[in-house]
mmCIF file of C-alpha atoms in Angstrom:
data_model
loop_
_atom_site.group_PDB
_atom_site.id
_atom_site.type_symbol
_atom_site.label_atom_id
_atom_site.label_comp_id
_atom_site.label_asym_id
_atom_site.label_seq_id
_atom_site.Cartn_x
_atom_site.Cartn_y
_atom_site.Cartn_z
ATOM 1 C CA MET D 493 28.316 29.170 -0.101
ATOM 2 C CA PRO D 494 28.012 30.623 3.593
ATOM 3 C CA PHE D 495 24.591 29.911 5.091
ATOM 4 C CA GLY D 496 22.169 32.554 4.989
ATOM 5 C CA ALA D 497 23.781 34.020 1.585
ATOM 6 C CA ASP D 498 20.199 32.972 0.182
ATOM 7 C CA SER D 499 17.216 33.412 1.971
ATOM 8 C CA ARG D 500 15.690 30.382 0.158
ATOM 9 C CA CYS D 501 18.232 28.038 2.121
ATOM 10 C CA ILE D 502 16.069 25.957 4.666
ATOM 11 C CA LEU D 503 18.815 23.411 5.837
ATOM 12 C CA HIS D 504 22.357 23.680 6.377
ATOM 13 C CA MET D 505 24.657 20.757 7.475
ATOM 14 C CA GLU D 506 28.210 21.159 8.094
ATOM 15 C CA ASP D 507 30.809 18.673 9.163
ATOM 16 C CA VAL D 508 27.966 16.584 10.787
ATOM 17 C CA SER D 509 28.716 12.941 12.191
ATOM 18 C CA LYS D 510 26.710 10.436 13.891
ATOM 19 C CA SER D 511 28.331 7.638 15.999
ATOM 20 C CA TYR D 512 26.717 4.979 17.980
ATOM 21 C CA GLU D 513 29.167 3.838 20.770
ATOM 22 C CA LYS D 514 32.373 3.457 18.537
ATOM 23 C CA LYS D 515 30.604 2.799 15.183
ATOM 24 C CA VAL D 516 30.600 5.823 12.959
ATOM 25 C CA VAL D 517 27.632 5.733 10.713
ATOM 26 C CA LEU D 518 27.879 9.334 9.140
ATOM 27 C CA LYS D 519 30.920 11.084 8.699
ATOM 28 C CA ASP D 520 31.502 14.980 7.729
ATOM 29 C CA ILE D 521 28.000 15.556 5.914
ATOM 30 C CA ASP D 522 28.127 18.943 4.348
ATOM 31 C CA LEU D 523 24.558 19.855 2.670
ATOM 32 C CA MET D 524 22.825 23.051 1.964
ATOM 33 C CA VAL D 525 19.248 22.782 0.834
ATOM 34 C CA ARG D 526 17.055 25.432 -0.398
ATOM 35 C CA ALA D 527 13.324 25.724 0.096
ATOM 36 C CA GLY D 528 11.163 23.689 -2.543
ATOM 37 C CA GLU D 529 13.605 20.855 -3.637
ATOM 38 C CA LEU D 530 12.656 17.286 -3.936
ATOM 39 C CA CYS D 531 15.654 15.594 -2.577
ATOM 40 C CA THR D 532 15.986 12.035 -2.957
ATOM 41 C CA VAL D 533 18.312 9.986 -0.824
ATOM 42 C CA VAL D 534 20.115 6.672 -1.849
ATOM 43 C CA GLY D 535 22.905 4.425 -0.821
ATOM 44 C CA PRO D 536 23.668 1.020 0.274
ATOM 45 C CA SER D 537 21.920 -0.782 2.832
ATOM 46 C CA GLY D 538 23.223 0.379 6.249
ATOM 47 C CA CYS D 539 25.021 3.412 5.329
ATOM 48 C CA GLY D 540 22.730 5.977 7.317
ATOM 49 C CA LYS D 541 20.158 7.244 5.151
ATOM 50 C CA SER D 542 17.365 6.946 7.693
ATOM 51 C CA THR D 543 19.881 8.151 10.338
ATOM 52 C CA LEU D 544 20.069 11.212 8.081
ATOM 53 C CA LEU D 545 16.373 11.814 8.252
ATOM 54 C CA ARG D 546 16.394 11.297 11.934
ATOM 55 C CA LEU D 547 18.700 13.845 12.507
ATOM 56 C CA ILE D 548 16.937 16.427 10.373
ATOM 57 C CA LEU D 549 14.010 15.448 12.004
ATOM 58 C CA GLY D 550 15.386 15.948 15.488
ATOM 59 C CA GLN D 551 14.688 12.616 16.628
ATOM 60 C CA GLU D 552 18.481 11.908 17.324
ATOM 61 C CA LYS D 553 21.169 14.458 18.047
ATOM 62 C CA ALA D 554 24.329 14.831 15.783
ATOM 63 C CA SER D 555 27.652 13.642 17.496
ATOM 64 C CA SER D 556 29.325 16.555 16.192
ATOM 65 C CA GLY D 557 29.117 19.390 13.510
ATOM 66 C CA THR D 558 26.305 21.918 12.649
ATOM 67 C CA LEU D 559 22.693 21.158 11.733
ATOM 68 C CA LEU D 560 20.348 24.356 11.387
ATOM 69 C CA ILE D 561 17.036 24.608 9.953
ATOM 70 C CA GLU D 562 16.136 28.183 8.821
ATOM 71 C CA GLY D 563 19.222 29.484 10.419
ATOM 72 C CA LYS D 564 18.400 27.880 13.864
ATOM 73 C CA PRO D 565 19.888 24.878 15.704
ATOM 74 C CA VAL D 566 17.720 21.776 14.800
ATOM 75 C CA GLY D 567 15.718 21.132 18.004
ATOM 76 C CA TYR D 568 13.168 18.404 19.085
ATOM 77 C CA PRO D 569 10.506 17.025 16.526
ATOM 78 C CA ASP D 570 7.897 19.627 15.632
ATOM 79 C CA PRO D 571 5.151 20.067 13.410
ATOM 80 C CA GLN D 572 7.404 22.083 10.830
ATOM 81 C CA ARG D 573 9.000 18.598 9.954
ATOM 82 C CA GLY D 574 6.315 16.149 8.838
ATOM 83 C CA ILE D 575 7.335 12.264 8.508
ATOM 84 C CA VAL D 576 5.876 9.518 6.520
ATOM 85 C CA TYR D 577 7.063 6.088 6.981
ATOM 86 C CA GLN D 578 7.067 2.711 5.050
ATOM 87 C CA ARG D 579 4.536 1.533 7.193
ATOM 88 C CA TYR D 580 1.277 3.587 7.216
ATOM 89 C CA ALA D 581 1.033 5.201 10.821
ATOM 90 C CA LEU D 582 -2.663 4.823 10.790
ATOM 91 C CA TYR D 583 -5.092 4.085 13.714
ATOM 92 C CA PRO D 584 -7.051 0.982 12.799
ATOM 93 C CA HIS D 585 -10.129 1.998 14.906
ATOM 94 C CA LEU D 586 -10.274 5.357 13.351
ATOM 95 C CA THR D 587 -11.536 6.399 10.016
ATOM 96 C CA ALA D 588 -9.338 8.218 7.378
ATOM 97 C CA LEU D 589 -11.124 11.549 8.156
ATOM 98 C CA GLN D 590 -10.511 11.050 11.922
ATOM 99 C CA ASN D 591 -6.688 9.782 11.454
ATOM 100 C CA VAL D 592 -6.036 12.776 9.457
ATOM 101 C CA LYS D 593 -7.404 15.266 11.761
ATOM 102 C CA LEU D 594 -5.971 13.820 14.791
ATOM 103 C CA GLY D 595 -2.563 15.664 14.694
ATOM 104 C CA LYS D 596 -4.621 18.928 14.729
ATOM 105 C CA GLN D 597 -6.682 17.843 17.892
ATOM 106 C CA LEU D 598 -3.605 16.599 19.679
ATOM 107 C CA SER D 599 -1.973 20.026 19.156
ATOM 108 C CA CYS D 600 -4.437 22.031 21.335
ATOM 109 C CA GLY D 601 -6.218 21.566 24.455
ATOM 110 C CA PHE D 602 -9.250 19.726 25.458
ATOM 111 C CA VAL D 603 -11.649 22.871 25.405
ATOM 112 C CA GLU D 604 -10.391 24.331 22.004
ATOM 113 C CA ARG D 605 -10.351 20.850 20.289
ATOM 114 C CA PHE D 606 -14.119 20.750 20.948
ATOM 115 C CA VAL D 607 -14.638 24.277 20.092
ATOM 116 C CA ARG D 608 -12.807 23.934 16.801
ATOM 117 C CA ASP D 609 -13.898 20.407 15.786
ATOM 118 C CA ARG D 610 -15.945 21.347 12.767
ATOM 119 C CA GLU D 611 -13.021 23.546 11.549
ATOM 120 C CA PHE D 612 -10.785 20.481 12.003
ATOM 121 C CA THR D 613 -13.042 18.276 10.093
ATOM 122 C CA GLU D 614 -13.464 20.589 7.167
ATOM 123 C CA GLU D 615 -9.795 20.924 7.012
ATOM 124 C CA ALA D 616 -9.111 17.201 6.991
ATOM 125 C CA ILE D 617 -11.752 16.766 4.388
ATOM 126 C CA SER D 618 -9.850 19.311 2.069
ATOM 127 C CA PHE D 619 -6.791 17.574 2.593
ATOM 128 C CA LEU D 620 -8.219 14.083 1.836
ATOM 129 C CA GLU D 621 -9.492 15.721 -1.300
ATOM 130 C CA VAL D 622 -5.973 16.941 -2.110
ATOM 131 C CA VAL D 623 -4.723 13.593 -2.251
ATOM 132 C CA LYS D 624 -7.985 12.410 -4.003
ATOM 133 C CA LEU D 625 -9.639 10.412 -1.211
ATOM 134 C CA GLY D 626 -12.436 12.768 -0.235
ATOM 135 C CA GLU D 627 -15.393 10.551 -1.005
ATOM 136 C CA HIS D 628 -13.339 7.886 1.157
ATOM 137 C CA HIS D 629 -13.337 9.875 4.417
ATOM 138 C CA ALA D 630 -15.621 7.575 6.422
ATOM 139 C CA LYS D 631 -13.670 4.369 5.726
ATOM 140 C CA TYR D 632 -11.171 2.715 8.102
ATOM 141 C CA PRO D 633 -7.865 1.602 7.210
ATOM 142 C CA HIS D 634 -8.596 -2.045 6.393
ATOM 143 C CA GLU D 635 -11.071 -0.960 4.078
ATOM 144 C CA LEU D 636 -8.697 0.893 1.904
ATOM 145 C CA SER D 637 -5.930 -0.476 -0.525
ATOM 146 C CA GLY D 638 -2.265 -0.044 0.306
ATOM 147 C CA GLY D 639 -1.742 2.957 -1.904
ATOM 148 C CA MET D 640 -4.952 4.602 -0.435
ATOM 149 C CA GLN D 641 -3.616 4.300 3.150
ATOM 150 C CA GLN D 642 -0.107 5.575 2.192
ATOM 151 C CA ARG D 643 -2.212 8.802 0.745
ATOM 152 C CA VAL D 644 -4.057 9.036 4.004
ATOM 153 C CA ALA D 645 -0.714 9.223 5.775
ATOM 154 C CA LEU D 646 0.334 11.908 3.279
ATOM 155 C CA ALA D 647 -2.677 14.086 4.155
ATOM 156 C CA GLN D 648 -2.139 13.119 7.979
ATOM 157 C CA ALA D 649 1.475 14.939 7.606
ATOM 158 C CA LEU D 650 0.325 17.635 5.125
ATOM 159 C CA ILE D 651 -2.571 18.887 7.310
ATOM 160 C CA MET D 652 -0.030 20.069 9.919
ATOM 161 C CA LYS D 653 1.449 22.220 6.969
ATOM 162 C CA PRO D 654 5.099 21.362 7.578
ATOM 163 C CA LYS D 655 7.893 23.553 5.793
ATOM 164 C CA MET D 656 9.787 20.020 5.322
ATOM 165 C CA LEU D 657 8.181 16.665 4.542
ATOM 166 C CA LEU D 658 10.633 13.655 5.487
ATOM 167 C CA MET D 659 9.691 10.371 3.661
ATOM 168 C CA ASP D 660 11.586 6.972 4.689
ATOM 169 C CA GLU D 661 11.169 4.226 2.059
ATOM 170 C CA PRO D 662 7.340 5.553 1.801
ATOM 171 C CA PHE D 663 6.384 3.053 -1.081
ATOM 172 C CA GLY D 664 8.534 0.115 -0.239
ATOM 173 C CA ALA D 665 5.380 -1.926 0.818
ATOM 174 C CA LEU D 666 3.614 -1.401 -2.257
ATOM 175 C CA ASP D 667 3.191 -3.569 -5.194
ATOM 176 C CA PRO D 668 4.766 -2.358 -8.401
ATOM 177 C CA GLY D 669 1.931 -0.986 -10.054
ATOM 178 C CA THR D 670 0.657 0.787 -7.065
ATOM 179 C CA ARG D 671 4.172 2.180 -6.289
ATOM 180 C CA GLU D 672 4.450 3.683 -9.703
ATOM 181 C CA ASP D 673 1.017 5.453 -9.356
ATOM 182 C CA MET D 674 1.913 6.828 -5.819
ATOM 183 C CA GLN D 675 5.313 7.932 -7.645
ATOM 184 C CA VAL D 676 3.214 10.229 -9.961
ATOM 185 C CA PHE D 677 0.932 11.463 -7.628
ATOM 186 C CA LEU D 678 3.635 12.536 -5.306
ATOM 187 C CA LEU D 679 5.106 14.525 -8.164
ATOM 188 C CA GLU D 680 1.936 16.079 -8.907
ATOM 189 C CA LEU D 681 1.220 16.845 -5.394
ATOM 190 C CA TRP D 682 4.826 18.453 -5.257
ATOM 191 C CA GLU D 683 4.359 20.328 -8.412
ATOM 192 C CA GLU D 684 1.220 21.956 -6.652
ATOM 193 C CA ILE D 685 2.476 22.451 -3.011
ATOM 194 C CA LYS D 686 6.195 23.012 -3.891
ATOM 195 C CA MET D 687 7.177 21.963 -0.210
ATOM 196 C CA THR D 688 10.768 20.922 0.577
ATOM 197 C CA VAL D 689 10.906 16.857 0.556
ATOM 198 C CA PHE D 690 13.500 14.436 1.568
ATOM 199 C CA PHE D 691 12.595 11.193 0.122
ATOM 200 C CA VAL D 692 14.945 7.957 1.082
ATOM 201 C CA THR D 693 14.658 5.073 -1.217
ATOM 202 C CA HIS D 694 16.602 1.839 -1.931
ATOM 203 C CA ASP D 695 15.054 1.921 -5.624
ATOM 204 C CA LEU D 696 17.512 3.769 -7.869
ATOM 205 C CA GLU D 697 14.864 4.304 -10.629
ATOM 206 C CA GLU D 698 12.490 5.856 -8.242
ATOM 207 C CA ALA D 699 15.025 8.355 -6.859
ATOM 208 C CA VAL D 700 15.970 9.420 -10.335
ATOM 209 C CA PHE D 701 12.398 9.669 -11.471
ATOM 210 C CA LEU D 702 11.230 11.613 -8.402
ATOM 211 C CA GLY D 703 14.190 13.969 -7.528
ATOM 212 C CA THR D 704 15.072 17.353 -8.472
ATOM 213 C CA ARG D 705 18.221 16.626 -6.432
ATOM 214 C CA ILE D 706 19.805 13.124 -5.831
ATOM 215 C CA LEU D 707 21.968 12.635 -2.762
ATOM 216 C CA VAL D 708 24.242 9.586 -2.903
ATOM 217 C CA ILE D 709 25.437 8.540 0.557
ATOM 218 C CA SER D 710 28.068 5.855 0.552
ATOM 219 C CA GLN D 711 30.640 4.318 2.898
ATOM 220 C CA TYR D 712 32.690 3.232 -0.038
ATOM 221 C CA TYR D 713 35.442 5.798 -0.515
ATOM 222 C CA SER D 714 38.921 6.695 0.228
ATOM 223 C CA ALA D 715 40.204 9.442 2.359
ATOM 224 C CA GLY D 716 43.678 10.684 3.419
ATOM 225 C CA SER D 717 46.718 8.490 2.930
ATOM 226 C CA HIS D 718 44.642 5.485 3.252
ATOM 227 C CA ILE D 719 43.153 3.255 0.370
ATOM 228 C CA GLU D 720 39.982 2.530 2.431
ATOM 229 C CA ARG D 721 38.551 3.856 5.391
ATOM 230 C CA ARG D 722 35.253 2.569 5.952
ATOM 231 C CA SER D 723 35.021 2.648 9.721
ATOM 232 C CA ASN D 724 34.840 6.463 9.379
ATOM 233 C CA GLY D 725 31.230 6.126 8.190
ATOM 234 C CA ALA D 726 29.087 7.256 4.781
ATOM 235 C CA ARG D 727 29.567 10.621 3.557
ATOM 236 C CA ILE D 728 27.712 12.300 0.422
ATOM 237 C CA VAL D 729 29.955 10.877 -2.558
ATOM 238 C CA ALA D 730 27.398 12.412 -5.256
ATOM 239 C CA ASP D 731 25.041 15.306 -5.465
ATOM 240 C CA TYR D 732 23.321 15.699 -8.764
ATOM 241 C CA ALA D 733 20.826 18.445 -9.813
ATOM 242 C CA LEU D 734 17.858 17.427 -11.856
ATOM 243 C CA GLU D 735 15.177 19.454 -13.619
ATOM 244 C CA ARG D 736 11.898 18.014 -12.702
ATOM 245 C CA LYS D 737 8.227 18.639 -13.657
ATOM 246 C CA ALA D 738 5.578 15.991 -13.158
ATOM 247 C CA ALA D 739 6.504 13.490 -15.921
ATOM 248 C CA SER D 740 5.215 10.464 -17.678
ATOM 249 C CA THR D 741 6.821 7.078 -16.410
ATOM 250 C CA ALA D 742 7.851 6.759 -19.928
ATOM 251 C CA VAL D 743 11.109 8.530 -19.037
ATOM 252 C CA LYS D 744 12.299 5.697 -17.192
ATOM 253 C CA GLU D 745 12.717 3.944 -20.414
ATOM 254 C CA SER D 746 15.206 6.392 -21.954
ATOM 255 C CA ALA D 747 18.768 5.894 -22.492
ATOM 256 C CA GLU D 748 19.861 9.012 -20.421
ATOM 257 C CA PHE D 749 17.773 7.662 -17.598
ATOM 258 C CA GLY D 750 19.325 4.234 -17.579
ATOM 259 C CA GLN D 751 22.957 5.738 -17.741
ATOM 260 C CA LEU D 752 22.687 7.978 -14.765
ATOM 261 C CA ILE D 753 21.339 4.701 -12.869
ATOM 262 C CA GLN D 754 24.465 3.022 -13.957
ATOM 263 C CA GLN D 755 26.504 5.952 -12.876
ATOM 264 C CA ILE D 756 24.992 6.261 -9.322
ATOM 265 C CA ARG D 757 25.119 2.521 -8.822
ATOM 266 C CA ARG D 758 28.817 2.540 -9.566
ATOM 267 C CA GLU D 759 29.765 5.817 -7.309
ATOM 268 C CA GLY D 760 27.568 4.573 -4.225
ATOM 269 C CA PHE D 761 27.218 0.945 -4.446
ATOM 270 C CA ASP D 762 30.255 -0.640 -5.767
ATOM 271 C CA PRO D 763 32.614 -1.615 -2.820
ATOM 272 C CA THR D 764 35.367 -1.854 -5.599
ATOM 273 C CA TYR D 765 35.029 1.721 -6.738
ATOM 274 C CA LEU D 766 36.850 3.883 -3.812
ATOM 275 C CA GLN D 767 36.694 7.581 -5.021
ATOM 276 C CA HIS D 768 38.883 9.935 -3.101
ATOM 277 C CA VAL D 769 37.078 12.303 -1.062
ATOM 278 C CA SER D 770 38.560 15.113 -3.134
ATOM 279 C CA LYS D 771 37.307 13.580 -6.244
ATOM 280 C CA PHE D 772 33.502 13.102 -5.126
ATOM 281 C CA ASN D 773 31.099 13.976 -7.831
ATOM 282 C CA LEU D 774 29.352 16.850 -6.407
ATOM 283 C CA ARG D 775 27.650 18.452 -9.382
ATOM 284 C CA HIS D 776 24.916 20.206 -7.537
ATOM 285 C CA PRO D 777 25.458 24.133 -7.429
ATOM 286 C CA ASP D 778 24.691 24.258 -3.893
ATOM 287 C CA SER D 779 27.137 21.294 -2.923
ATOM 288 C CA PHE D 780 30.033 22.039 -0.890
ATOM 289 C CA GLN D 781 33.024 20.306 1.199
ATOM 290 C CA THR D 782 34.969 20.894 4.267
ATOM 291 C CA LEU D 783 37.973 18.534 4.115
ATOM 292 C CA THR D 784 40.791 18.575 6.552
ATOM 293 C CA PRO D 785 44.372 18.516 5.356
ATOM 294 C CA GLU D 786 44.673 14.934 6.348
ATOM 295 C CA ASP D 787 41.423 14.008 4.230
ATOM 296 C CA GLN D 788 43.083 15.587 1.135
ATOM 297 C CA ARG D 789 46.110 13.735 1.003
ATOM 298 C CA GLU D 790 45.889 11.114 -1.721
ATOM 299 C CA PRO D 791 47.357 7.408 -1.256
#
């Protein structure tokens, strides 16, 4: 589907590659995403998941290809693209309230910052209430649990009202119980706000539980007449659409849930399972591929 054919399309990537000197990390990424999707991104360590986020954020530039956000070339990072990392980017000497409203304060001049301080405070409290931390607004980070600190980081990103929220292993440092609580919380929040989310994780269970769409990125594939060309970088080898509503974690115990995890593990994580690029499991209705004649040749 050409970009612009659907007004809900927020991201378009075509033939996007990223190299560092002679090392190709991402190769020919083709991706179209509509507004409001919750995309989980999985793949082997070092395949380029975080690199993909940095390209979308504008923190790095693609080596080649087209990357558009709402029809315009991606530029430098801006408030329209929020980011939440694994380690909470909170200032220890600021309260939860002060951390959340900091982005608003830094986005305007000194005089405006002073004039609008009450407005910013009220808005920050409202976002802390959204993440269920309103009563903890005066606490410092060290007085909050890991899950609470990550919710402050979420509020910090949400107050800037980004059209797209990028999350890089955001729950990776949490204990299992807190992590599951945060998964449910994120789904409930997404159900309410419906912003576009890209969520990178190494946890396949987390990816399948959270995503309305699962993107599997891997360097394990074959292309052209060569059996294996890992040096060409990772591609999207599978793309699944899932129906998603805020759900009970009991779904993780179902046979269907487990089968999908095993399938993803084989397609993206098994170095002996080398799918040919022409046979990638691209089930999502918005998936597309731009292959060269050389790519399409089979061994």
